[in-house]
XYZ file of C-alpha atoms in Angstrom:
665
model
C 51.725 -66.747 -114.366
C 51.265 -70.406 -113.545
C 49.583 -72.841 -111.142
C 51.157 -75.754 -109.269
C 48.975 -78.709 -108.326
C 49.302 -80.932 -105.270
C 51.693 -83.249 -107.153
C 53.987 -80.342 -108.079
C 52.894 -80.263 -111.733
C 53.023 -76.779 -113.322
C 50.359 -75.272 -115.595
C 50.619 -71.999 -117.505
C 47.419 -69.983 -117.172
C 45.733 -67.002 -118.770
C 43.407 -64.901 -116.648
C 42.300 -61.397 -115.835
C 42.865 -60.975 -112.145
C 42.483 -58.554 -109.258
C 44.840 -58.070 -106.304
C 43.454 -56.161 -103.344
C 45.764 -55.278 -100.474
C 45.155 -53.551 -97.138
C 47.734 -51.623 -95.154
C 49.170 -53.993 -92.552
C 46.450 -56.492 -93.342
C 44.979 -58.851 -95.873
C 46.050 -59.367 -99.456
C 43.717 -61.280 -101.738
C 44.189 -62.513 -105.293
C 40.917 -63.164 -107.121
C 40.149 -64.152 -110.691
C 37.727 -65.927 -112.991
C 39.575 -68.528 -115.073
C 37.957 -68.745 -118.474
C 38.002 -71.932 -120.593
C 40.819 -70.838 -122.911
C 43.085 -73.411 -124.523
C 45.879 -73.150 -121.883
C 43.366 -73.183 -119.028
C 41.447 -76.233 -120.239
C 44.531 -78.346 -119.527
C 43.934 -78.075 -115.779
C 40.492 -76.522 -115.196
C 38.707 -79.781 -114.519
C 41.241 -80.817 -111.864
C 41.655 -77.401 -110.261
C 41.037 -77.489 -106.515
C 41.831 -75.737 -103.262
C 45.381 -75.766 -101.863
C 46.950 -75.435 -105.316
C 49.762 -72.859 -105.487
C 49.552 -69.841 -107.757
C 52.634 -67.882 -108.864
C 52.052 -64.431 -110.327
C 54.157 -62.489 -112.822
C 56.284 -61.032 -109.993
C 57.077 -64.526 -108.628
C 54.847 -64.023 -105.598
C 53.410 -67.274 -104.267
C 49.763 -67.625 -103.266
C 47.728 -70.484 -101.837
C 44.343 -71.086 -103.474
C 41.759 -71.146 -100.682
C 38.501 -70.868 -102.631
C 37.368 -72.523 -105.872
C 33.926 -72.177 -107.424
C 33.366 -74.023 -110.698
C 30.449 -73.424 -113.031
C 29.399 -74.222 -116.539
C 30.017 -71.716 -119.296
C 28.162 -72.973 -122.328
C 29.529 -76.429 -122.999
C 32.736 -75.668 -121.137
C 33.879 -74.998 -117.582
C 35.065 -71.831 -115.859
C 36.252 -71.325 -112.290
C 36.275 -68.466 -109.822
C 39.237 -68.575 -107.432
C 40.533 -66.632 -104.468
C 44.069 -66.998 -103.113
C 46.092 -65.536 -100.264
C 49.875 -65.080 -100.018
C 51.659 -68.257 -98.954
C 53.118 -66.370 -95.989
C 49.648 -65.914 -94.507
C 48.679 -69.527 -95.117
C 51.929 -70.941 -93.722
C 51.763 -68.779 -90.597
C 48.071 -69.566 -90.063
C 48.750 -73.314 -90.114
C 51.779 -73.474 -87.828
C 51.727 -72.987 -84.056
C 54.090 -72.102 -81.198
C 53.368 -74.396 -78.250
C 55.737 -72.988 -75.639
C 54.085 -70.271 -73.576
C 55.839 -67.061 -72.550
C 54.685 -65.005 -69.572
C 57.256 -62.257 -69.181
C 58.550 -59.011 -70.614
C 59.821 -59.350 -74.205
C 61.643 -56.903 -76.437
C 60.299 -56.655 -79.970
C 63.330 -58.580 -81.272
C 62.831 -61.462 -78.858
C 59.099 -61.606 -79.606
C 59.611 -61.741 -83.384
C 62.471 -64.245 -82.933
C 59.979 -66.535 -81.183
C 57.397 -66.056 -83.920
C 59.769 -66.666 -86.862
C 61.981 -69.411 -85.356
C 61.757 -72.535 -87.517
C 59.077 -71.057 -89.783
C 61.113 -70.934 -92.985
C 60.649 -67.159 -93.086
C 63.000 -64.425 -91.922
C 62.541 -60.839 -90.862
C 64.355 -57.518 -90.923
C 63.303 -54.972 -88.314
C 64.076 -51.276 -88.086
C 62.974 -48.708 -85.532
C 62.903 -48.511 -81.738
C 60.266 -50.333 -79.698
C 59.493 -50.590 -75.987
C 59.716 -53.966 -74.263
C 56.231 -55.240 -73.380
C 54.899 -57.640 -70.749
C 53.194 -60.695 -72.269
C 50.808 -63.188 -70.742
C 50.088 -66.417 -72.625
C 52.249 -65.471 -75.630
C 52.393 -68.646 -77.687
C 50.806 -71.496 -75.770
C 49.420 -73.128 -78.935
C 48.575 -69.932 -80.836
C 49.214 -69.808 -84.551
C 52.200 -67.829 -85.772
C 49.780 -65.534 -87.607
C 47.860 -64.734 -84.436
C 51.094 -64.034 -82.576
C 52.419 -61.940 -85.476
C 49.252 -59.862 -85.507
C 49.334 -59.349 -81.729
C 53.007 -58.337 -81.834
C 52.450 -55.843 -84.659
C 49.580 -54.237 -82.778
C 51.234 -54.092 -79.362
C 54.693 -52.935 -80.540
C 53.126 -50.520 -83.031
C 54.753 -51.832 -86.211
C 53.859 -52.388 -89.869
C 55.136 -54.980 -92.350
C 55.632 -55.932 -95.964
C 56.627 -59.304 -97.413
C 59.146 -59.936 -100.196
C 59.809 -63.584 -100.941
C 60.793 -65.298 -97.690
C 61.733 -62.043 -95.963
C 59.330 -59.938 -93.906
C 60.255 -56.279 -93.420
C 59.033 -54.790 -90.117
C 59.094 -51.017 -89.680
C 57.466 -48.281 -87.677
C 55.921 -46.969 -90.890
C 56.033 -48.747 -94.243
C 55.831 -46.987 -97.587
C 57.544 -43.928 -99.007
C 56.955 -40.179 -99.120
C 56.346 -39.942 -102.842
C 56.403 -36.913 -105.116
C 53.115 -38.121 -106.586
C 49.936 -36.127 -107.005
C 46.477 -37.466 -107.728
C 44.159 -34.772 -109.048
C 40.602 -34.693 -110.242
C 40.360 -34.628 -114.046
C 44.113 -35.334 -114.396
C 44.628 -38.858 -113.161
C 41.818 -39.496 -110.692
C 38.049 -39.599 -110.762
C 35.155 -40.561 -108.533
C 36.895 -39.062 -105.514
C 34.738 -39.674 -102.461
C 35.555 -38.493 -98.939
C 33.968 -40.235 -95.946
C 34.101 -39.174 -92.312
C 32.889 -41.588 -89.630
C 32.401 -40.086 -86.165
C 30.281 -42.859 -84.656
C 33.172 -43.700 -82.317
C 34.798 -40.297 -82.068
C 36.488 -39.466 -78.760
C 38.497 -36.539 -77.439
C 39.403 -37.881 -73.971
C 40.720 -41.196 -72.673
C 41.929 -42.575 -69.349
C 44.272 -45.499 -68.837
C 44.988 -47.866 -65.928
C 48.201 -49.900 -65.780
C 50.721 -51.619 -63.504
C 48.429 -53.917 -61.540
C 48.237 -57.649 -60.901
C 45.664 -60.113 -62.180
C 43.668 -60.464 -65.350
C 43.586 -57.574 -67.789
C 39.909 -56.806 -67.358
C 39.484 -58.066 -63.766
C 38.652 -55.771 -60.891
C 42.362 -55.459 -60.096
C 42.515 -52.394 -62.374
C 41.064 -50.422 -59.481
C 44.402 -50.977 -57.677
C 46.393 -49.622 -60.649
C 49.644 -47.877 -59.712
C 49.752 -46.156 -63.120
C 46.825 -43.893 -64.043
C 47.148 -41.546 -67.018
C 44.853 -39.287 -69.031
C 44.897 -37.709 -72.481
C 42.712 -34.882 -73.782
C 42.771 -33.905 -77.450
C 43.036 -30.185 -78.302
C 39.816 -30.730 -80.279
C 37.991 -30.947 -76.957
C 38.386 -27.162 -76.648
C 35.977 -26.639 -79.550
C 32.637 -25.699 -77.920
C 30.573 -27.824 -80.267
C 32.621 -30.949 -79.528
C 33.873 -30.833 -75.942
C 35.138 -33.817 -73.988
C 33.943 -37.132 -75.453
C 35.069 -40.078 -73.290
C 36.631 -43.151 -74.884
C 36.420 -46.584 -73.219
C 39.295 -46.687 -70.698
C 42.427 -48.691 -71.374
C 42.881 -51.320 -68.647
C 46.121 -53.278 -68.949
C 48.202 -54.211 -65.909
C 51.087 -55.191 -68.183
C 51.741 -51.518 -69.008
C 54.104 -50.118 -66.371
C 55.734 -47.185 -68.227
C 53.920 -43.854 -68.338
C 55.167 -42.941 -71.824
C 53.797 -46.216 -73.223
C 50.382 -45.595 -71.715
C 50.439 -41.972 -72.929
C 51.172 -43.104 -76.504
C 48.347 -45.646 -76.374
C 45.854 -43.113 -75.072
C 46.842 -40.548 -77.710
C 46.543 -43.133 -80.487
C 43.155 -44.295 -79.223
C 41.790 -40.747 -79.270
C 43.523 -39.380 -82.377
C 42.546 -42.362 -84.535
C 38.944 -42.490 -83.351
C 37.751 -40.106 -86.079
C 37.855 -42.237 -89.212
C 38.470 -40.245 -92.389
C 38.975 -42.048 -95.682
C 38.952 -41.121 -99.360
C 38.434 -43.450 -102.299
C 39.331 -42.687 -105.902
C 39.557 -44.354 -109.283
C 43.078 -43.903 -110.654
C 43.837 -43.560 -114.357
C 46.995 -45.305 -115.570
C 49.271 -42.710 -117.169
C 52.376 -44.924 -117.035
C 52.860 -44.774 -120.759
C 52.756 -40.992 -120.510
C 55.710 -41.245 -118.059
C 53.621 -40.345 -115.008
C 54.329 -42.596 -111.980
C 50.824 -43.730 -111.151
C 50.693 -47.504 -111.015
C 53.780 -47.614 -108.822
C 52.060 -46.231 -105.729
C 52.008 -48.933 -103.044
C 50.085 -49.445 -99.858
C 51.575 -47.276 -97.115
C 52.897 -44.582 -99.466
C 52.213 -40.927 -98.715
C 50.938 -38.958 -101.726
C 49.039 -35.754 -102.475
C 45.340 -35.830 -103.326
C 43.588 -32.774 -104.784
C 39.942 -32.207 -105.607
C 38.905 -28.556 -105.562
C 35.214 -29.483 -105.676
C 35.268 -30.821 -102.101
C 38.069 -28.538 -100.827
C 40.463 -31.476 -100.621
C 44.164 -30.632 -100.901
C 46.321 -32.602 -98.497
C 48.891 -35.343 -98.063
C 47.193 -38.681 -97.608
C 48.294 -42.275 -97.162
C 47.363 -45.261 -99.299
C 45.612 -47.710 -96.972
C 44.045 -49.989 -99.607
C 44.937 -50.725 -103.211
C 42.934 -52.724 -105.713
C 44.466 -53.385 -109.164
C 42.914 -55.303 -112.048
C 45.271 -56.620 -114.767
C 44.807 -58.676 -117.899
C 46.723 -61.876 -118.580
C 49.559 -59.855 -120.162
C 49.935 -57.790 -116.969
C 48.459 -54.595 -118.396
C 46.569 -52.482 -115.886
C 42.860 -52.320 -116.513
C 41.677 -50.591 -113.359
C 43.138 -49.110 -110.191
C 41.194 -48.065 -107.139
C 42.916 -46.582 -104.096
C 41.636 -45.844 -100.630
C 43.412 -43.107 -98.717
C 43.462 -42.296 -95.043
C 44.132 -38.823 -93.696
C 47.806 -38.590 -92.743
C 46.987 -36.387 -89.792
C 44.695 -38.945 -88.199
C 45.458 -42.402 -89.572
C 49.226 -42.803 -89.290
C 49.119 -46.509 -88.682
C 46.401 -49.078 -89.083
C 46.021 -51.890 -86.627
C 47.052 -55.164 -88.240
C 43.977 -57.014 -89.465
C 45.363 -60.287 -90.769
C 42.725 -62.914 -91.383
C 43.220 -66.271 -89.736
C 41.041 -69.340 -89.660
C 41.566 -70.192 -86.000
C 40.016 -67.119 -84.375
C 39.009 -63.522 -84.981
C 41.198 -61.210 -82.937
C 39.085 -58.123 -82.322
C 40.479 -56.969 -78.966
C 42.576 -53.783 -79.038
C 45.861 -54.544 -77.277
C 47.085 -51.471 -75.476
C 49.669 -51.727 -73.841
C 64.785 -54.391 -80.962
C 70.469 -59.693 -85.994
C 72.417 -60.415 -88.372
C 70.456 -62.647 -90.748
C 71.356 -66.337 -90.950
C 72.915 -67.390 -94.223
C 69.721 -68.945 -95.560
C 67.955 -65.629 -95.033
C 70.877 -63.898 -96.728
C 70.488 -66.250 -99.669
C 66.822 -65.309 -99.894
C 67.677 -61.609 -99.982
C 70.430 -62.242 -102.562
C 67.798 -63.929 -104.718
C 65.460 -60.962 -104.355
C 68.155 -58.417 -105.252
C 69.536 -60.510 -108.132
C 66.078 -60.903 -109.643
C 65.402 -57.178 -109.329
C 68.682 -56.204 -111.020
C 68.544 -58.749 -113.845
C 64.900 -58.087 -114.671
C 65.133 -54.276 -114.560
C 64.345 -52.251 -117.675
C 66.400 -49.043 -117.451
C 66.389 -45.625 -119.079
C 69.516 -43.446 -118.798
C 69.467 -39.664 -118.446
C 72.748 -37.726 -118.770
C 71.349 -34.296 -117.837
C 73.055 -34.088 -114.430
C 75.464 -36.952 -114.032
C 74.016 -40.349 -114.972
C 70.450 -41.055 -113.888
C 69.115 -44.599 -114.330
C 65.334 -44.802 -114.081
C 62.970 -47.754 -114.329
C 60.538 -46.900 -117.181
C 57.815 -49.025 -115.613
C 58.301 -47.506 -112.171
C 59.829 -43.990 -112.283
C 60.062 -44.012 -108.478
C 63.076 -46.354 -108.754
C 66.092 -44.161 -109.503
C 69.869 -44.639 -109.338
C 71.955 -41.460 -109.703
C 75.729 -41.280 -110.277
C 77.417 -37.886 -109.971
C 80.868 -36.649 -108.975
C 79.590 -36.436 -105.394
C 78.584 -40.086 -105.150
C 76.095 -42.827 -105.967
C 72.535 -42.704 -104.670
C 69.577 -45.101 -104.782
C 66.061 -43.691 -104.425
C 62.607 -45.240 -104.192
C 60.671 -41.988 -104.382
C 61.698 -40.651 -107.788
C 64.876 -38.949 -106.540
C 63.223 -36.951 -103.806
C 65.389 -38.622 -101.159
C 68.373 -41.000 -101.301
C 68.253 -43.256 -98.243
C 70.979 -45.535 -99.621
C 74.081 -43.780 -100.944
C 77.878 -43.907 -101.291
C 79.715 -40.569 -101.025
C 83.117 -39.298 -99.956
C 81.765 -39.089 -96.414
C 80.986 -42.818 -96.312
C 78.123 -45.241 -96.901
C 74.526 -44.501 -95.962
C 72.266 -47.556 -95.829
C 68.946 -48.511 -94.265
C 69.843 -52.221 -94.295
C 73.162 -53.993 -94.871
C 73.120 -57.718 -95.632
C 76.494 -59.397 -95.921
C 78.246 -62.718 -95.551
C 81.402 -61.102 -94.138
C 82.371 -57.471 -93.569
C 86.093 -56.951 -92.974
C 88.002 -53.758 -92.268
C 91.698 -54.120 -93.058
C 94.706 -52.982 -91.051
C 96.223 -54.111 -87.756
C 92.857 -53.865 -86.014
C 89.772 -55.254 -87.694
C 86.270 -56.579 -87.157
C 84.717 -59.462 -89.082
C 80.939 -59.874 -89.209
C 79.524 -63.144 -90.466
C 76.825 -65.711 -89.752
C 75.335 -63.851 -86.811
C 78.621 -63.186 -84.989
C 81.203 -60.410 -84.651
C 84.925 -61.166 -84.300
C 87.463 -58.520 -83.226
C 91.153 -59.015 -84.096
C 94.434 -57.340 -83.191
C 96.748 -58.434 -85.984
C 95.833 -62.094 -86.493
C 94.935 -62.655 -82.849
C 91.310 -62.965 -81.830
C 90.459 -60.585 -78.985
C 86.671 -60.807 -78.728
C 83.737 -62.728 -80.172
C 80.114 -61.644 -79.841
C 77.133 -63.623 -81.044
C 74.852 -66.582 -80.462
C 74.012 -65.812 -76.833
C 77.599 -65.170 -75.693
C 80.291 -62.486 -75.476
C 83.763 -64.102 -75.275
C 87.090 -62.426 -74.383
C 90.577 -63.751 -75.239
C 94.118 -63.250 -73.887
C 97.033 -62.195 -76.100
C 97.972 -65.896 -76.286
C 94.455 -66.436 -77.758
C 93.283 -68.508 -74.805
C 89.809 -67.809 -73.430
C 89.743 -65.381 -70.490
C 86.011 -65.341 -69.882
C 82.502 -65.331 -71.304
C 79.319 -63.473 -70.558
C 76.091 -64.991 -71.776
C 73.157 -67.261 -71.234
C 73.518 -69.763 -68.395
C 71.720 -72.269 -66.197
C 71.455 -72.951 -62.470
C 70.529 -76.261 -60.782
C 67.223 -76.416 -58.905
C 66.416 -78.345 -55.708
C 64.180 -80.778 -57.631
C 67.077 -81.839 -59.861
C 66.062 -79.732 -62.871
C 67.832 -76.640 -64.213
C 66.626 -73.085 -64.727
C 67.922 -71.603 -67.974
C 66.592 -68.060 -68.112
C 69.602 -66.188 -66.761
C 73.071 -64.767 -67.392
C 76.438 -66.241 -66.455
C 79.841 -64.602 -66.181
C 82.450 -67.327 -66.707
C 86.073 -66.643 -65.676
C 88.516 -69.159 -67.177
C 91.684 -69.676 -65.089
C 91.961 -65.914 -64.536
C 90.430 -63.152 -62.436
C 87.539 -60.731 -62.587
C 87.542 -57.243 -61.045
C 85.041 -54.469 -60.470
C 87.179 -51.342 -60.075
C 86.772 -47.793 -58.825
C 88.897 -45.163 -60.582
C 89.398 -41.940 -58.648
C 92.169 -39.406 -59.101
C 93.820 -41.851 -61.552
C 94.039 -44.457 -58.778
C 92.461 -47.873 -59.377
C 91.068 -49.890 -56.464
C 88.918 -52.998 -56.746
C 85.534 -53.234 -55.065
C 85.080 -56.892 -56.027
C 87.680 -59.442 -57.096
C 87.486 -63.163 -57.688
C 90.682 -64.955 -58.751
C 91.602 -68.574 -59.415
C 94.830 -68.903 -61.412
C 97.365 -70.356 -58.955
C 97.622 -71.592 -55.348
C 98.435 -68.146 -53.971
C 95.690 -66.403 -55.931
C 92.627 -68.494 -55.275
C 90.145 -66.226 -53.492
C 87.188 -63.863 -53.686
C 87.357 -60.466 -51.980
C 84.885 -57.621 -51.554
C 86.018 -54.179 -50.377
C 84.522 -50.793 -49.807
C 85.792 -47.914 -51.918
C 88.948 -46.001 -51.127
C 88.348 -43.850 -48.037
C 87.224 -40.307 -48.659
C 88.341 -37.962 -45.858
C 89.047 -41.096 -43.867
C 85.542 -42.504 -44.271
C 84.119 -45.520 -46.131
C 82.008 -48.574 -45.379
C 81.086 -51.974 -46.774
C 77.606 -53.258 -46.046
C 75.656 -56.465 -46.513
C 71.890 -55.925 -46.363
C 68.847 -58.184 -46.693
C 66.432 -55.758 -48.386
C 67.387 -53.122 -50.991
C 64.043 -51.380 -50.618
C 64.609 -50.859 -46.892
C 68.138 -49.613 -47.695
C 66.526 -46.586 -49.345
C 65.209 -45.339 -45.985
C 66.924 -42.751 -43.826
C 68.144 -45.457 -41.436
C 69.608 -48.107 -43.727
C 70.596 -50.458 -40.917
C 67.008 -50.909 -39.688
C 67.052 -54.516 -40.969
C 69.235 -57.628 -40.726
C 72.620 -56.459 -41.954
C 76.377 -56.333 -41.342
C 78.387 -53.123 -41.754
C 82.158 -52.718 -41.827
C 82.923 -49.071 -41.192
C 86.026 -46.897 -41.429
C 86.069 -43.523 -39.705
C 88.942 -41.052 -39.396
C 89.895 -42.700 -36.058
C 88.323 -46.213 -36.005
C 87.673 -49.434 -37.879
C 84.320 -50.832 -36.676
C 82.171 -53.905 -37.320
C 78.436 -53.707 -36.661
C 75.914 -56.547 -36.751
C 72.208 -55.655 -36.780
C 69.136 -57.876 -36.418
C 65.439 -57.149 -36.073
C 64.064 -54.096 -37.797
C 61.402 -52.496 -39.925
C 59.142 -54.258 -42.401
C 58.211 -52.742 -45.759
C 54.786 -51.846 -44.363
C 56.323 -49.913 -41.458
C 55.694 -52.528 -38.753
C 58.469 -53.926 -36.598
C 60.006 -57.380 -36.983
C 61.653 -59.428 -34.255
C 64.992 -61.099 -34.845
C 67.835 -63.185 -33.489
C 71.520 -63.634 -34.204
C 72.558 -67.277 -34.012
C 75.767 -69.285 -34.138
C 75.071 -72.793 -35.482
C 77.446 -75.772 -35.758
C 76.934 -78.504 -38.361
C 77.368 -81.817 -36.562
C 76.945 -83.996 -39.649
C 75.463 -84.032 -43.141
C 71.977 -84.082 -41.657
C 72.117 -82.308 -38.290
C 73.284 -79.059 -36.698
C 73.082 -77.513 -33.240
C 72.668 -73.997 -31.933
C 75.829 -72.936 -30.050
C 74.887 -69.332 -29.201
C 72.101 -66.910 -29.867
C 71.620 -63.176 -29.334
C 68.026 -62.153 -28.710
C 66.312 -58.851 -28.107
C 67.339 -58.595 -24.430
C 69.666 -61.506 -23.700
C 72.595 -63.601 -24.928
C 72.328 -67.404 -24.828
C 75.285 -69.805 -25.155
C 75.524 -73.547 -24.778
C 78.872 -73.222 -22.964
C 80.977 -70.142 -22.259
C 84.740 -70.163 -21.723
C 86.404 -67.096 -20.176
C 90.179 -67.195 -20.537
C 92.003 -70.518 -20.104
C 90.368 -71.804 -16.898
C 86.831 -70.393 -16.591
C 83.844 -72.303 -17.995
C 80.147 -71.547 -17.763
C 77.533 -74.034 -18.989
C 74.085 -75.342 -18.182
C 72.045 -78.547 -18.083
C 68.302 -79.067 -18.043
C 68.048 -78.218 -14.301
C 71.347 -76.613 -13.250
C 74.030 -74.007 -13.905
C 77.687 -75.042 -13.826
C 80.816 -72.902 -13.157
C 84.254 -74.525 -13.254
C 87.846 -74.702 -14.341
C 87.480 -77.932 -16.357
C 84.864 -80.455 -17.394
C 85.253 -82.458 -14.101
C 86.080 -79.726 -11.570
C 83.241 -77.285 -11.039
C 80.457 -75.889 -8.877
C 76.843 -76.747 -9.754
C 73.711 -74.919 -8.604
C 70.494 -76.863 -9.123
C 67.125 -75.226 -9.663
C 66.054 -76.622 -6.242
C 68.747 -74.560 -4.504
C 71.317 -77.323 -3.817
C 74.995 -76.502 -4.428
C 77.570 -79.210 -5.283
C 81.377 -78.911 -5.239
C 82.895 -81.446 -7.640
C 86.630 -82.182 -7.871
C 87.964 -84.548 -10.517
C 84.427 -85.807 -11.036
C 83.788 -86.542 -7.321
C 81.277 -84.583 -5.212
C 83.222 -83.268 -2.232
C 80.678 -80.984 -0.590
C 76.936 -80.459 -0.771
C 74.983 -77.482 0.520
C 71.215 -77.449 0.894
C 69.151 -74.245 0.693
C 68.160 -74.800 4.314
C-alpha cells in the first residue's frame, strides 16, 4: 500500500485500515496513520487530494485529513473515496437532453470522455428524460440513471460493470456459533405500505397539477393487504408524466410497496479462511444463507453492507456484514455521495468496447492471472482453486473447461463440445474462417464473402457493398437543413449510391415493388410508388394528411388523394375538407397555383365547397370563358368575344373592335 502526493511522489505506508462498502452506494476507506518509521517520511506533509493505492491496486482520493499529536510525534486520521467517485463528482455534462433514451444511450452520454468505460448486461426499458445533463455532474447523472433504469454496478479499475443484480448466489452459510456472532435482526415498518397508485403519461412538470390529466393510471395491492391486522396501507402516489408504458409503472408501484418494509440483519463474521472456509470472500450483493435458531432465522439473505478491518499486512482483523432480506430488498436505490447536491427524490418512472477500454480489461485479467495463488485437486478432473478465495474455481474435465465464481455451484463461463458460454466477451478481433466470415473489431462488424466486403456495421452507420466492392448504400445518422440556415442532426438517413432502393411485396412467390427510387442511368432516374398487386381485382394507393384520422371508419374524411382499382374500373379521387381529431368539421379548398417567378405565384383555379372558380376556362379549341373585375367574357380568341358587364351592358367585339352594344333598356 502506498500514497502519492500532489507532485506524483510515492510513499510506502503502514496502517491498519477499514473499508466499508454499501450495495450500489458509497465505499469509504478510513485509517489512522501511526508515526511508524515508514510513515514519518510523509506524515507532516500529508494533505487532502493525495492518492492512496491499496494492496489490490484500487485507487482512492484522500478527502479528509485530521492530524493530531501523539506524544512527541504526529499521527493522522484519513478518509478516502474511490477515484471513480471523485472523478465523476468533479466532471460535468453541459449538453441537456430532453427526450426518450435507452439505457445504452444514457450511459454512453455519462461515460463519454470520462476516462472510464462500462459493460452493461440485462434488458432495460427506454425512459423519457427531462433536463438530463444540463450542467449536472457525471456522478449525479450516473446515480439517476441507475435508479430509473433499475440497475446496480461494481467498479474494477477503469471499467464499471452495470447489471440488473450484482453479486453471486454463493454456497456460503453464516451460522451462529460457527462463523457468526452478534446476529441482530431489525424490522422497520415506519413507512410500510401495501397499496400504491401511479399517474403517468401527462404533460408538464412532474409534480404539477397536470397529473390530474394523466392518461395512464395504475394501481398495485400487495397480497399482505389481505391480512386482517394489516389491511390496505396507502403509499404516496407516483406522479411522473414521463412514464407512458403500463408495465413500467406496474414495476415501479410493486417495488415501492414491496420494498417499503425494511428488514435488515447485522452480524460479526469470524474469519475461517485458514480453515478453508470461504468467509472473507463474500462481497456486497452476494446471496448467502444466514442461520440463527435463537431468533428463528433461517433464510437466504443478501449482503448490502460490508465493513472489513485489516492490518498493514492485509490480514483480516474484523468483518461486519449487514444483510437485507432477499424477499423484500432485491435492489437498493443507488446512494452515491456527491458534493454538489443531495439527491433524495425517488425517480419512478441496452458496444463493443473501444481499444483503450479493452486494454484496461486486459490489464485487469492479466493481473488476476499472474497474481493468483492456486491449489490443484485431481479428484474429478483437474480443479484449480484460489486458496485465499475458494469461490474462484476453474475445472477441467473431459466434458470441457468451466470457470466459476461461486465455488463450483454454477459455471457461467465455459467451453464444451457444444460451444462457448460466456457472460462477457472482450476481443480485439473475432474471425470465423471459411468462405463466409465476420470480423469484429474496434466497435464495428465486417461481413465478407471470400475476400469481398459485403456489409459493415458500426459507428452510427450500416453500409452495404456490391460484388465489385463499391458502396451500394448506407443507413445511419443524418442531418437535414433548417430554414434558419442551421442543420438538425437527430435523425436517420438512407443513402442510395448510384443504385436503386425497393420496398417489395412478396405474395405467391411473386415480387412487386410498393416503393422504388432509382438513379443509375438516364433511363432509370425516377421514383415510383405503387399499390400492392390487385387481390380479386382490387387495390388502392392513398396519400393522406393525418394517420390518426385514417384509423376511422371513413378514411377519406380528410384532405387526401386515392388511386383505386376495382374489378371493372381505375379511378382517381381527390378529397378536401373533413373531420378534425376532436370530431368537428373543417372547411377546405382544392387549388391550382402557378409560380410566376422566384417570389410570386397566382391562383389559376380553385374548388370550394359549392363552386368551382377559374381565372380563365378554355373548352375545346375555340371556346374561352374568363372574367375581369366587373364583367364576364365569352369568346373564340383573346380579341373576339362577347362581354357582359355587371351593369347589364353587352358588347360584341371582333378583332379588338366593339361592333355592337346593347343596353339593358
